[in-house]
Short mmCIF file of C-alpha atoms in Angstrom, two decimals:
data_model
loop_
_atom_site.label_atom_id
_atom_site.label_comp_id
_atom_site.label_asym_id
_atom_site.label_seq_id
_atom_site.Cartn_x
_atom_site.Cartn_y
_atom_site.Cartn_z
CA MET A 1 11.06 22.39 12.84
CA THR A 2 8.20 24.27 11.25
CA GLY A 3 6.08 23.96 8.17
CA GLN A 4 4.11 26.46 6.12
CA PRO A 5 0.32 26.43 6.10
CA ALA A 6 -1.16 25.71 2.70
CA PRO A 7 -2.60 28.76 0.90
CA ASP A 8 -6.37 29.14 0.80
CA ALA A 9 -6.60 28.43 -2.93
CA GLU A 10 -4.67 25.19 -2.56
CA LEU A 11 -6.91 24.13 0.33
CA ASP A 12 -9.96 24.90 -1.78
CA GLU A 13 -8.61 22.71 -4.56
CA ALA A 14 -7.87 19.85 -2.18
CA LEU A 15 -11.26 20.14 -0.49
CA ALA A 16 -13.03 20.15 -3.81
CA LEU A 17 -11.19 17.01 -4.88
CA VAL A 18 -12.02 15.26 -1.62
CA ASN A 19 -15.69 16.21 -2.02
CA GLY A 20 -15.74 15.08 -5.63
CA ASP A 21 -16.30 18.55 -7.14
CA ARG A 22 -13.85 18.16 -10.03
CA ALA A 23 -15.16 21.19 -11.94
CA TYR A 24 -14.60 23.50 -8.97
CA ALA A 25 -11.17 22.00 -8.41
CA ALA A 26 -10.22 22.63 -12.02
CA ALA A 27 -11.36 26.25 -11.74
CA ALA A 28 -9.44 26.73 -8.51
CA ALA A 29 -6.33 25.21 -10.05
CA SER A 30 -6.50 27.41 -13.14
CA SER A 31 -6.83 30.55 -11.02
CA SER A 32 -3.79 29.86 -8.83
CA GLN A 33 -1.47 27.54 -10.74
CA PRO A 34 1.41 29.12 -12.72
CA GLN A 35 2.14 28.07 -16.26
CA PRO A 36 4.44 25.05 -16.74
CA GLN A 37 8.10 25.88 -16.83
CA PRO A 38 11.27 23.95 -17.73
CA GLU A 39 12.73 22.00 -14.83
CA SER A 40 16.09 23.12 -13.51
CA GLY A 41 18.78 20.81 -14.77
CA PRO A 42 21.18 18.38 -13.18
CA VAL A 43 23.98 20.93 -13.09
CA PRO A 44 24.38 21.68 -9.35
CA GLN A 45 23.38 25.13 -8.20
CA SER A 46 25.72 26.63 -5.59
CA TYR A 47 24.46 29.32 -3.20
CA PRO A 48 23.65 31.89 -4.54
CA ARG A 49 22.14 30.05 -7.44
CA SER A 50 22.63 30.76 -11.09
CA SER A 51 19.90 30.66 -13.73
CA PRO A 52 18.11 27.33 -14.20
CA GLN A 53 19.58 25.00 -16.76
CA SER A 54 17.70 22.73 -19.10
CA ASP A 55 17.66 19.04 -18.19
CA PRO A 56 17.44 16.99 -21.42
CA GLU A 57 16.18 13.96 -19.54
CA THR A 58 13.22 15.74 -17.96
CA ALA A 59 12.65 18.80 -20.13
CA SER A 60 9.24 17.49 -21.20
CA ALA A 61 8.06 17.25 -17.58
CA PRO A 62 6.88 20.69 -16.36
CA ALA A 63 7.93 21.68 -12.90
CA ALA A 64 5.10 21.75 -10.38
CA PRO A 65 4.62 25.27 -9.01
CA SER A 66 5.31 26.11 -5.41
CA ALA A 67 2.35 26.97 -3.23
CA ARG A 68 1.31 30.64 -3.08
CA LEU A 69 -1.66 32.81 -2.36
CA ALA A 70 -4.27 33.11 -5.08
CA GLY A 71 -4.57 36.55 -6.61
CA THR A 72 -4.96 38.55 -9.77
CA ALA A 73 -1.27 38.87 -10.54
CA PRO A 74 -0.38 37.34 -13.92
CA SER A 75 1.20 33.91 -13.92
CA PRO A 76 4.90 33.78 -14.73
CA GLY A 77 5.72 32.82 -18.27
CA PRO A 78 7.64 29.73 -19.39
CA GLY A 79 11.17 29.58 -18.06
CA ILE A 80 10.50 32.02 -15.22
CA SER A 81 11.32 30.73 -11.74
CA PRO A 82 8.41 30.59 -9.30
CA ALA A 83 8.07 33.23 -6.61
CA PRO A 84 10.24 32.92 -3.51
CA ASP A 85 8.86 30.39 -1.01
CA ARG A 86 11.60 30.64 1.62
CA ALA A 87 12.07 33.40 4.14
CA ASP A 88 15.59 34.02 2.84
CA GLY A 89 14.23 35.12 -0.52
CA GLU A 90 15.73 32.23 -2.49
CA HIS A 91 13.67 30.62 -5.25
CA ARG A 92 12.80 26.95 -4.93
CA ASP A 93 12.79 25.12 -8.26
CA ILE A 94 10.42 22.26 -7.58
CA THR A 95 11.51 19.04 -9.30
CA PRO A 96 9.03 16.47 -10.64
CA TRP A 97 9.12 13.26 -8.59
CA PRO A 98 10.49 10.91 -11.31
CA ALA A 99 13.16 13.46 -12.23
CA ALA A 100 14.15 13.89 -8.58
CA ARG A 101 14.73 10.15 -8.20
CA ALA A 102 16.74 10.04 -11.41
CA ARG A 103 18.83 13.02 -10.35
CA ALA A 104 19.55 11.47 -6.96
CA GLY A 105 20.64 8.25 -8.65
CA ARG A 106 23.24 10.04 -10.72
CA ALA A 107 24.32 12.58 -8.10
CA ALA A 108 27.39 10.48 -7.25
CA PRO A 109 29.76 9.28 -10.00
CA GLY A 110 29.92 5.75 -8.61
CA PRO A 111 30.51 3.61 -5.52
CA ALA A 112 31.75 5.24 -2.36
CA SER A 113 34.87 3.08 -2.17
CA ASP A 114 37.26 0.94 -4.16
CA PRO A 115 36.67 -2.84 -4.14
CA VAL A 116 37.76 -4.66 -1.00
CA PRO A 117 38.18 -8.44 -0.53
CA VAL A 118 35.90 -9.85 2.16
CA PRO A 119 35.73 -13.44 3.47
CA LEU A 120 32.59 -15.29 2.45
CA ASP A 121 31.17 -15.33 5.97
CA ARG A 122 31.24 -11.50 6.06
CA ALA A 123 30.00 -10.78 2.54
CA ILE A 124 26.26 -11.31 2.99
CA GLY A 125 24.26 -8.29 1.86
CA LEU A 126 27.21 -6.53 0.23
CA ILE A 127 27.55 -5.76 -3.47
CA LEU A 128 29.91 -7.50 -5.88
CA ALA A 129 32.52 -5.04 -7.11
CA ALA A 130 33.58 -7.32 -9.98
CA PRO A 131 31.91 -10.08 -11.98
CA LEU A 132 31.84 -13.49 -10.32
CA THR A 133 33.80 -15.80 -12.60
CA ALA A 134 34.00 -19.58 -12.19
CA LEU A 135 37.43 -20.72 -11.01
CA THR A 136 36.69 -24.35 -11.94
CA ASP A 137 34.24 -26.50 -13.86
CA LEU A 138 31.01 -27.22 -11.97
CA PRO A 139 30.86 -30.05 -11.27
CA SER A 140 34.59 -30.52 -11.56
CA PHE A 141 34.21 -34.23 -12.44
CA ASP A 142 31.41 -36.58 -13.50
CA THR A 143 29.34 -37.34 -10.41
CA SER A 144 26.42 -39.55 -9.50
CA ALA A 145 23.08 -37.79 -9.10
CA MET A 146 21.56 -40.69 -7.13
CA ASP A 147 22.34 -43.52 -4.75
CA GLY A 148 22.46 -46.78 -6.72
CA TRP A 149 24.87 -48.58 -9.01
CA ALA A 150 27.22 -47.26 -11.68
CA VAL A 151 26.87 -49.69 -14.61
CA ALA A 152 28.84 -50.30 -17.82
CA GLY A 153 27.25 -51.72 -20.97
CA PRO A 154 24.03 -53.72 -21.08
CA GLY A 155 22.79 -55.78 -18.11
CA PRO A 156 22.53 -57.87 -16.19
CA TRP A 157 25.72 -56.79 -14.47
CA HIS A 158 28.12 -58.44 -12.09
CA VAL A 159 28.35 -56.28 -8.94
CA ARG A 160 31.82 -55.65 -7.60
CA ALA A 161 32.38 -56.12 -3.89
CA ASP A 162 33.69 -52.63 -3.24
CA GLY A 163 31.71 -49.41 -3.48
CA VAL A 164 32.27 -45.75 -4.42
CA LEU A 165 31.56 -43.03 -1.86
CA ALA A 166 31.54 -39.23 -2.13
CA GLY A 167 34.88 -37.69 -1.22
CA HIS A 168 36.95 -40.71 -2.27
CA GLY A 169 39.58 -40.63 -4.97
CA ARG A 170 39.30 -41.85 -8.53
CA PRO A 171 37.60 -45.30 -8.58
CA ASP A 172 38.72 -48.20 -10.75
CA ALA A 173 37.36 -48.28 -14.28
CA LEU A 174 34.40 -50.56 -15.10
CA ALA A 175 34.38 -53.22 -17.78
CA ASP A 176 31.27 -54.02 -19.82
CA GLY A 177 28.87 -56.06 -17.75
CA GLU A 178 30.19 -54.69 -14.43
CA ALA A 179 28.46 -52.57 -11.80
CA VAL A 180 29.55 -50.98 -8.55
CA ARG A 181 27.60 -49.52 -5.65
CA ILE A 182 27.78 -45.69 -5.73
CA ALA A 183 26.58 -42.84 -3.48
CA THR A 184 25.14 -39.49 -4.50
CA GLY A 185 27.95 -37.06 -5.27
CA ALA A 186 30.57 -39.80 -5.73
CA ARG A 187 32.90 -39.73 -8.70
CA ILE A 188 31.73 -41.81 -11.66
CA PRO A 189 34.14 -44.66 -12.59
CA GLN A 190 35.73 -44.46 -16.01
CA ASP A 191 33.71 -46.19 -18.77
CA ALA A 192 30.50 -46.23 -16.73
CA THR A 193 27.50 -45.63 -19.01
CA ALA A 194 24.74 -44.84 -16.52
CA VAL A 195 23.63 -44.87 -12.89
CA LEU A 196 20.83 -47.24 -11.96
CA ARG A 197 18.88 -45.95 -8.95
CA SER A 198 18.59 -48.20 -5.92
CA GLU A 199 14.83 -48.49 -6.31
CA HIS A 200 15.14 -49.41 -9.98
CA GLY A 201 17.35 -52.48 -9.59
CA ARG A 202 17.60 -55.79 -7.71
CA THR A 203 20.36 -58.29 -7.15
CA ASP A 204 19.99 -62.08 -7.29
CA ASP A 205 21.74 -64.75 -5.24
CA LYS A 206 24.60 -64.78 -7.74
CA ALA A 207 25.41 -61.07 -7.12
CA ARG A 208 24.05 -60.09 -10.48
CA LEU A 209 22.19 -56.80 -10.88
CA HIS A 210 18.98 -56.69 -12.89
CA ALA A 211 17.29 -53.48 -14.05
CA LEU A 212 13.60 -53.09 -13.28
CA ARG A 213 13.15 -50.50 -16.03
CA GLU A 214 14.98 -49.36 -19.14
CA VAL A 215 18.47 -47.95 -18.62
CA VAL A 216 19.27 -44.92 -20.78
CA PRO A 217 22.95 -44.07 -21.36
CA GLY A 218 23.99 -41.08 -19.23
CA GLN A 219 21.02 -41.27 -16.90
CA ASP A 220 21.53 -39.85 -13.39
CA ILE A 221 25.11 -38.77 -14.19
CA ARG A 222 26.01 -35.14 -13.70
CA PRO A 223 28.68 -34.54 -16.35
CA ARG A 224 31.69 -32.36 -15.66
CA GLY A 225 30.95 -28.69 -16.47
CA GLN A 226 27.20 -29.21 -16.60
CA GLU A 227 26.58 -26.00 -14.63
CA CYS A 228 29.54 -23.95 -15.81
CA ARG A 229 33.02 -24.13 -17.21
CA SER A 230 36.08 -22.49 -15.69
CA GLY A 231 36.11 -18.82 -16.71
CA ASP A 232 32.36 -18.54 -17.21
CA HIS A 233 30.79 -15.33 -15.87
CA LEU A 234 28.32 -16.36 -13.20
CA LEU A 235 27.09 -12.98 -11.90
CA PRO A 236 27.70 -9.35 -12.90
CA ALA A 237 29.30 -6.64 -10.82
CA GLY A 238 26.61 -4.88 -8.84
CA ALA A 239 24.80 -8.05 -7.80
CA LEU A 240 23.65 -8.39 -4.21
CA VAL A 241 25.43 -11.10 -2.22
CA THR A 242 22.63 -13.36 -1.00
CA PRO A 243 22.94 -16.77 0.71
CA ALA A 244 22.62 -18.43 -2.69
CA VAL A 245 25.42 -16.25 -4.07
CA LEU A 246 27.63 -17.30 -1.15
CA GLY A 247 26.94 -20.94 -1.96
CA LEU A 248 27.68 -20.43 -5.64
CA ALA A 249 30.90 -18.57 -4.87
CA ALA A 250 32.07 -21.31 -2.53
CA ALA A 251 31.24 -24.00 -5.10
CA ALA A 252 33.11 -22.02 -7.75
CA GLY A 253 36.25 -21.96 -5.61
CA TYR A 254 36.16 -18.58 -3.83
CA ASP A 255 37.40 -17.94 -0.29
CA THR A 256 36.86 -14.17 -0.48
CA LEU A 257 34.71 -11.92 -2.64
CA PRO A 258 35.54 -8.48 -4.09
CA VAL A 259 32.80 -6.19 -2.78
CA VAL A 260 31.96 -2.52 -2.32
CA ARG A 261 31.89 -1.43 1.30
CA ARG A 262 28.67 0.02 2.58
CA PRO A 263 28.51 3.81 2.27
CA ARG A 264 28.69 5.45 5.69
CA ALA A 265 25.66 7.46 6.77
CA GLU A 266 25.10 9.81 9.69
CA VAL A 267 21.66 10.93 10.92
CA LEU A 268 21.16 14.41 12.41
CA VAL A 269 17.86 14.74 14.29
CA LEU A 270 16.74 18.37 14.48
CA GLY A 271 14.06 19.93 16.66
CA ASP A 272 13.80 21.21 20.24
CA GLU A 273 10.35 19.68 20.60
CA LEU A 274 11.48 16.05 20.45
CA LEU A 275 11.54 13.60 23.36
CA THR A 276 13.49 10.35 23.42
CA GLU A 277 11.35 8.62 26.03
CA GLY A 278 8.06 8.83 27.87
CA LEU A 279 4.73 10.29 26.82
CA PRO A 280 4.32 13.54 24.88
CA HIS A 281 3.57 16.50 27.15
CA GLU A 282 3.59 20.29 27.27
CA GLY A 283 4.14 20.78 23.55
CA LEU A 284 6.84 18.09 23.32
CA ILE A 285 6.45 15.03 21.10
CA ARG A 286 8.29 11.74 20.78
CA ASP A 287 11.02 11.46 18.19
CA ALA A 288 9.88 8.82 15.69
CA LEU A 289 12.63 9.36 13.11
CA GLY A 290 15.64 8.74 15.38
CA PRO A 291 14.62 5.11 16.00
CA MET A 292 13.21 4.56 12.49
CA LEU A 293 15.85 5.93 10.13
CA PRO A 294 19.00 3.94 11.11
CA PRO A 295 17.59 0.45 10.41
CA TRP A 296 15.84 1.76 7.31
CA LEU A 297 19.07 3.26 5.96
CA HIS A 298 20.84 0.00 6.80
CA ALA A 299 18.24 -1.90 4.80
CA LEU A 300 18.97 0.43 1.88
CA GLY A 301 22.67 -0.47 1.98
CA ALA A 302 24.23 2.06 4.35
CA GLU A 303 26.35 1.62 7.46
CA VAL A 304 24.92 4.10 9.96
CA THR A 305 27.84 5.39 11.99
CA ALA A 306 26.03 7.84 14.28
CA VAL A 307 22.67 9.33 15.16
CA ARG A 308 23.03 12.80 16.70
CA ARG A 309 20.33 14.90 18.35
CA LEU A 310 21.03 18.58 17.69
CA GLY A 311 17.79 20.39 18.46
CA ASP A 312 17.16 23.67 16.66
CA ASP A 313 20.75 24.91 16.91
CA ALA A 314 22.25 26.44 13.77
CA GLU A 315 25.82 26.38 15.05
CA ALA A 316 25.54 22.74 16.17
CA LEU A 317 24.19 21.84 12.73
CA HIS A 318 27.08 23.65 11.05
CA ARG A 319 29.64 21.86 13.21
CA ALA A 320 28.02 18.48 12.64
CA ILE A 321 27.94 18.84 8.85
CA THR A 322 31.44 20.28 8.44
CA GLY A 323 32.90 17.75 10.87
CA SER A 324 31.24 14.67 9.41
CA THR A 325 33.27 12.10 7.48
CA ALA A 326 30.20 10.16 6.33
CA ASP A 327 29.40 9.63 2.67
CA LEU A 328 25.78 10.60 3.33
CA ILE A 329 24.35 12.96 5.94
CA VAL A 330 20.62 12.69 6.59
CA THR A 331 18.87 15.51 8.43
CA THR A 332 15.31 15.43 9.79
CA GLY A 333 13.24 18.59 9.72
CA GLY A 334 14.43 22.14 9.20
CA THR A 335 14.03 22.14 5.39
CA ALA A 336 11.19 24.67 5.23
CA SER A 337 11.43 28.44 5.84
CA GLY A 338 10.49 28.90 9.48
CA PRO A 339 12.53 30.84 12.04
CA VAL A 340 14.33 27.70 13.28
CA ASP A 341 14.68 25.91 9.91
CA HIS A 342 18.45 26.05 9.61
CA VAL A 343 19.25 23.55 6.84
CA HIS A 344 19.18 25.95 3.86
CA PRO A 345 21.12 28.72 5.62
CA THR A 346 23.74 26.21 6.75
CA LEU A 347 24.13 24.76 3.26
CA ARG A 348 24.49 28.28 1.88
CA ARG A 349 27.08 29.08 4.55
CA ILE A 350 29.31 26.14 3.59
CA GLY A 351 28.89 26.70 -0.16
CA ALA A 352 27.07 23.43 -0.85
CA ASP A 353 25.76 22.55 -4.31
CA LEU A 354 21.97 22.24 -4.16
CA LEU A 355 20.93 19.43 -6.51
CA VAL A 356 17.25 19.11 -5.60
CA ASP A 357 15.37 21.82 -3.71
CA GLY A 358 11.80 20.62 -3.26
CA VAL A 359 10.02 17.80 -5.07
CA ALA A 360 6.52 17.73 -6.57
CA VAL A 361 5.41 14.91 -4.28
CA ARG A 362 3.05 14.70 -1.32
CA PRO A 363 3.86 14.12 1.43
CA GLY A 364 7.42 15.35 1.60
CA HIS A 365 7.68 18.18 -0.93
CA PRO A 366 10.21 20.30 1.11
CA MET A 367 12.88 17.56 0.84
CA LEU A 368 16.28 18.45 -0.61
CA LEU A 369 19.52 16.92 -1.87
CA ALA A 370 22.86 18.74 -1.73
CA ARG A 371 26.52 17.98 -2.36
CA THR A 372 28.29 19.35 0.70
CA ARG A 373 31.77 18.59 -0.65
CA PRO A 374 33.31 16.12 -3.11
CA GLY A 375 32.35 12.62 -2.06
CA GLN A 376 29.73 13.71 0.47
CA HIS A 377 26.01 14.36 0.05
CA LEU A 378 23.24 15.54 2.33
CA VAL A 379 19.59 14.50 2.10
CA GLY A 380 17.28 16.85 4.00
CA LEU A 381 14.10 15.07 5.09
CA PRO A 382 10.95 16.84 6.28
CA GLY A 383 10.19 16.49 9.98
CA ASN A 384 6.82 14.77 9.60
CA PRO A 385 7.32 10.98 9.76
CA LEU A 386 5.54 9.86 6.58
CA ALA A 387 6.93 12.85 4.72
CA ALA A 388 10.40 11.74 5.85
CA VAL A 389 9.72 8.24 4.51
CA SER A 390 8.76 9.82 1.20
CA GLY A 391 12.03 11.74 1.11
CA LEU A 392 14.01 8.66 2.08
CA LEU A 393 12.67 6.61 -0.84
CA THR A 394 12.72 9.54 -3.27
CA LEU A 395 16.26 10.84 -2.71
CA ALA A 396 18.26 8.67 -0.29
CA GLU A 397 17.46 5.29 -1.83
CA PRO A 398 18.60 6.10 -5.40
CA LEU A 399 21.74 7.83 -4.08
CA LEU A 400 22.61 4.89 -1.81
CA ARG A 401 22.05 2.49 -4.69
CA THR A 402 24.80 4.29 -6.60
CA LEU A 403 27.12 4.71 -3.61
CA SER A 404 26.87 1.02 -2.72
CA GLY A 405 27.53 -0.10 -6.29
CA ARG A 406 24.18 -1.79 -6.79
CA ALA A 407 23.33 -2.64 -10.36
CA SER A 408 19.94 -1.44 -11.56
CA GLY A 409 17.31 -3.73 -10.09
CA CYS A 410 19.72 -5.39 -7.64
CA GLY A 411 18.88 -4.68 -4.05
CA GLY A 412 16.95 -1.81 -2.58
CA PRO A 413 13.19 -1.55 -2.68
CA SER A 414 11.82 -3.28 -5.73
CA THR A 415 9.19 -1.69 -7.94
CA TYR A 416 6.25 -3.51 -9.43
CA THR A 417 2.73 -2.69 -10.50
CA ALA A 418 -0.63 -3.60 -9.03
CA PRO A 419 -4.21 -2.57 -9.76
CA LEU A 420 -6.01 -0.49 -7.16
CA ARG A 421 -8.88 -2.00 -5.25
CA ASP A 422 -10.32 1.44 -4.49
CA ASP A 423 -10.18 4.96 -5.84
CA VAL A 424 -7.40 7.18 -4.49
CA HIS A 425 -7.63 10.95 -4.35
CA GLY A 426 -4.75 12.80 -5.95
CA HIS A 427 -3.05 16.11 -5.48
CA PRO A 428 -3.99 18.59 -8.25
CA TYR A 429 -0.50 18.68 -9.75
CA ASP A 430 1.90 16.64 -7.57
CA THR A 431 2.59 12.93 -7.29
CA ARG A 432 1.28 11.27 -4.12
CA LEU A 433 2.88 8.34 -2.28
CA VAL A 434 0.14 6.40 -0.48
CA PRO A 435 0.69 3.41 1.84
CA VAL A 436 -0.99 0.27 0.48
CA THR A 437 -1.29 -3.36 1.44
CA LEU A 438 -1.66 -6.10 -1.17
CA ARG A 439 -4.67 -8.40 -1.19
CA ALA A 440 -5.44 -10.87 -3.99
CA ASP A 441 -3.05 -9.07 -6.36
CA ARG A 442 -4.69 -5.72 -5.68
CA ALA A 443 -3.34 -2.69 -3.86
CA VAL A 444 -5.60 -1.58 -1.00
CA PRO A 445 -5.02 2.08 0.00
CA LEU A 446 -4.59 2.45 3.75
CA ARG A 447 -6.53 5.00 5.69
CA PHE A 448 -3.91 6.69 7.86
CA ASN A 449 -1.77 8.40 5.21
CA GLY A 450 -1.31 11.94 6.51
CA PRO A 451 2.24 13.33 6.48
CA ALA A 452 2.55 13.11 10.27
CA MET A 453 1.16 9.57 10.48
CA LEU A 454 3.01 6.27 10.73
CA ARG A 455 0.03 4.02 11.40
CA GLY A 456 -0.57 3.40 7.70
CA ILE A 457 3.05 2.77 6.71
CA ALA A 458 3.50 0.40 9.66
CA ALA A 459 0.79 -1.85 8.19
CA ALA A 460 1.81 -1.34 4.56
CA ASP A 461 3.55 -3.55 2.01
CA GLY A 462 4.53 -0.62 -0.17
CA LEU A 463 3.80 2.91 -1.33
CA ALA A 464 1.58 3.41 -4.36
CA VAL A 465 2.77 6.12 -6.76
CA VAL A 466 -0.42 8.08 -7.43
CA PRO A 467 -0.24 10.48 -10.40
CA PRO A 468 -1.54 14.06 -10.19
CA GLY A 469 -5.31 14.10 -10.16
CA GLY A 470 -5.66 10.70 -8.50
CA ALA A 471 -6.30 7.16 -9.70
CA ARG A 472 -9.38 5.03 -10.19
CA LYS A 473 -10.28 1.56 -9.01
CA GLY A 474 -8.56 -1.05 -11.19
CA GLN A 475 -5.87 1.34 -12.46
CA GLU A 476 -2.36 -0.14 -12.49
CA LEU A 477 0.04 1.86 -10.34
CA GLU A 478 3.72 1.56 -9.62
CA ILE A 479 4.37 0.25 -6.11
CA LEU A 480 7.53 1.05 -4.17
CA ASP A 481 8.39 -1.94 -2.00
CA LEU A 482 9.40 -1.49 1.62
CA PRO A 483 12.65 -3.04 2.90
CA TRP A 484 10.94 -5.18 5.50
CA ALA A 485 8.52 -6.66 2.92
CA VAL A 486 11.36 -9.12 2.11
CA PRO A 487 12.75 -11.32 4.91
CA ASP A 488 16.01 -10.26 6.56
CA VAL A 489 18.71 -12.89 6.16
CA GLY A 490 21.23 -11.15 8.39
CA ALA A 491 22.07 -13.01 11.58
CA GLY A 492 24.04 -10.39 13.48
CA ILE A 493 23.13 -8.12 16.35
CA GLY A 494 20.30 -5.67 16.06
CA MET A 495 20.49 -1.99 15.38
CA GLY A 496 21.31 0.14 18.42
CA SER A 497 19.02 3.02 19.21
CA GLY A 498 21.91 5.48 19.05
CA THR A 499 19.89 8.62 19.74
CA GLY A 500 22.35 10.37 22.06
CA MET A 501 24.81 13.00 20.95
CA GLY A 502 27.60 11.27 19.10
CA SER A 503 26.22 7.81 19.77
CA GLY A 504 26.66 5.17 17.11
CA THR A 505 24.60 2.32 15.81
CA GLY A 506 25.49 -1.34 15.86
CA SER A 507 26.43 -3.15 12.70
CA HIS A 508 25.08 -6.41 11.44
CA PRO A 509 24.89 -8.31 8.17
CA GLU A 510 22.91 -6.71 5.42
CA PRO A 511 19.35 -7.88 4.84
CA PHE A 512 18.36 -9.62 1.65
CA GLU A 513 16.47 -7.30 -0.61
CA GLY A 514 14.22 -8.03 -3.52
CA SER A 515 14.52 -6.63 -7.00
CA GLY A 516 12.84 -6.62 -10.33
CA THR A 517 9.34 -5.76 -11.51
CA GLY A 518 6.07 -7.58 -11.66
CA THR A 519 3.15 -8.24 -9.36
CA ARG A 520 3.08 -9.86 -5.96
CA THR A 521 0.67 -10.73 -3.20
CA SER A 522 1.20 -10.00 0.47
CA THR A 523 0.37 -12.38 3.26
CA ARG A 524 0.62 -9.72 5.95
CA PRO A 525 -2.50 -9.04 7.99
CA VAL A 526 -4.02 -5.59 7.77
CA ALA A 527 -3.18 -4.16 11.18
CA GLU A 528 -4.97 -0.90 10.55
CA PRO A 529 -8.63 -0.57 11.63
CA GLY A 530 -10.84 0.65 8.81
CA ALA A 531 -8.17 0.03 6.18
CA GLU A 532 -10.26 -2.58 4.43
CA ALA A 533 -12.54 0.16 3.15
CA GLY A 534 -9.70 2.11 1.56
CA VAL A 535 -11.22 5.38 2.80
CA GLU A 536 -9.14 8.42 3.53
CA THR A 537 -11.12 9.94 6.38
CA GLY A 538 -9.38 11.02 9.53
CA VAL A 539 -6.84 13.27 7.77
CA ASP A 540 -7.24 17.02 7.89
CA VAL A 541 -7.52 18.56 4.45
CA GLU A 542 -4.79 21.04 5.35
CA GLU A 543 -2.26 18.31 6.02
CA ARG A 544 -3.48 15.77 3.47
CA PHE A 545 -1.03 16.81 0.79
CA THR A 546 1.77 18.33 2.88
#
């Protein structure tokens, strides 16, 4: 797995921005940045690619240029593809970050499977494939909301000797002036006018009940159909099955739920330099993505069926992709143009449709999305850990949301906005995703945010979406939530490590995931030394925006 060093002009721009020399940065950008060009459209490009198409949804968003050496050559005009940035001579049409997420979300026509009925105790975390419709009135009969007496007419009342308990059949009707002891949830006798709570009444030595406060007709009675009537639509298709949804379904009369099965995902870990245990040594480093990606994909709605270590082996990669039956293949590393970066050549070899080839986001810009065959997609993540996280949330999350049948805003990482507590440097023309923690309704940028770093994301509540050029203190930014920022309600076995060739991961109930927009405050401690200052020192300029 190799990357490309940033050109000198780009480094000069980044250094100028870090040092606060905006005028110099602007001059550097104007000398090396090509003119804006229309973004290639959603029509898939098979190898070799045809001419770019216009994307109506994103035509107004110019494509960010690929990195290149500064020089005196004229900039390409509008509509001209940028210069080749891969060793194979292919052009990379960089996609703006919002457009890349939108394209990934519509890459698949719909859920990965037809609806399947699942017992309630196995449906947690899955997605409703059909609307949840009430099979009965709720409640299905008039019930008592409190322990006390069911009374008829004005008091005082003569108390009958028997009582009414929950779960018993229809009680005898009450006549005016009568009362009967009743428990919460018990069926209300016919002709009862109200329930008098135990603490609001007293009985005398003649077994007569006296009210200690005014009795209002209908008080503390839950009327039949108060919550819903039979046939009412309770939840839409695409809703996440949470514990509350299970309770509602059971109350509404369901024994099974129609759900969409989780899309199957397979992870292919590439790179000869990766170790699975022990300390790094002699040019070898520990594999961080093999342990991290399976539970993260599971939290995004996938069933991870295998994690395979392939090294830098083109033939092994070809066999793994062509032999996979997963709905989604996720590769790590190998998306750049180095001598052992085999993802593009392999996709070309199998005739894959390249949907996204590079995204104007830092870290993670060499990410890609391809359709390997009908019903199967591949997301190529960069090899650097934080860059891989960026690719996961940019391309894999929207695709998995569609494949799992999630309605918009139901499940997956939620988005919300929060004002920045500190300034954040920006890339000259790309979006940045910066780990932040939330304190007093403000987003605090975390210090360790280089593409190869996980220290910041491990302490983060979300990723701030920083526009090109950076953001100032107090500016409202979109925040991408992280799956673990919401408690996991699954109670099954944990995820297996599954890092051996052909090894699989365990399965367990899906975690509860938040949705919607708004602001929120974290209660997590900042585990990152120096993060409270929001400074970005400790990251080499060369790798800051990789």
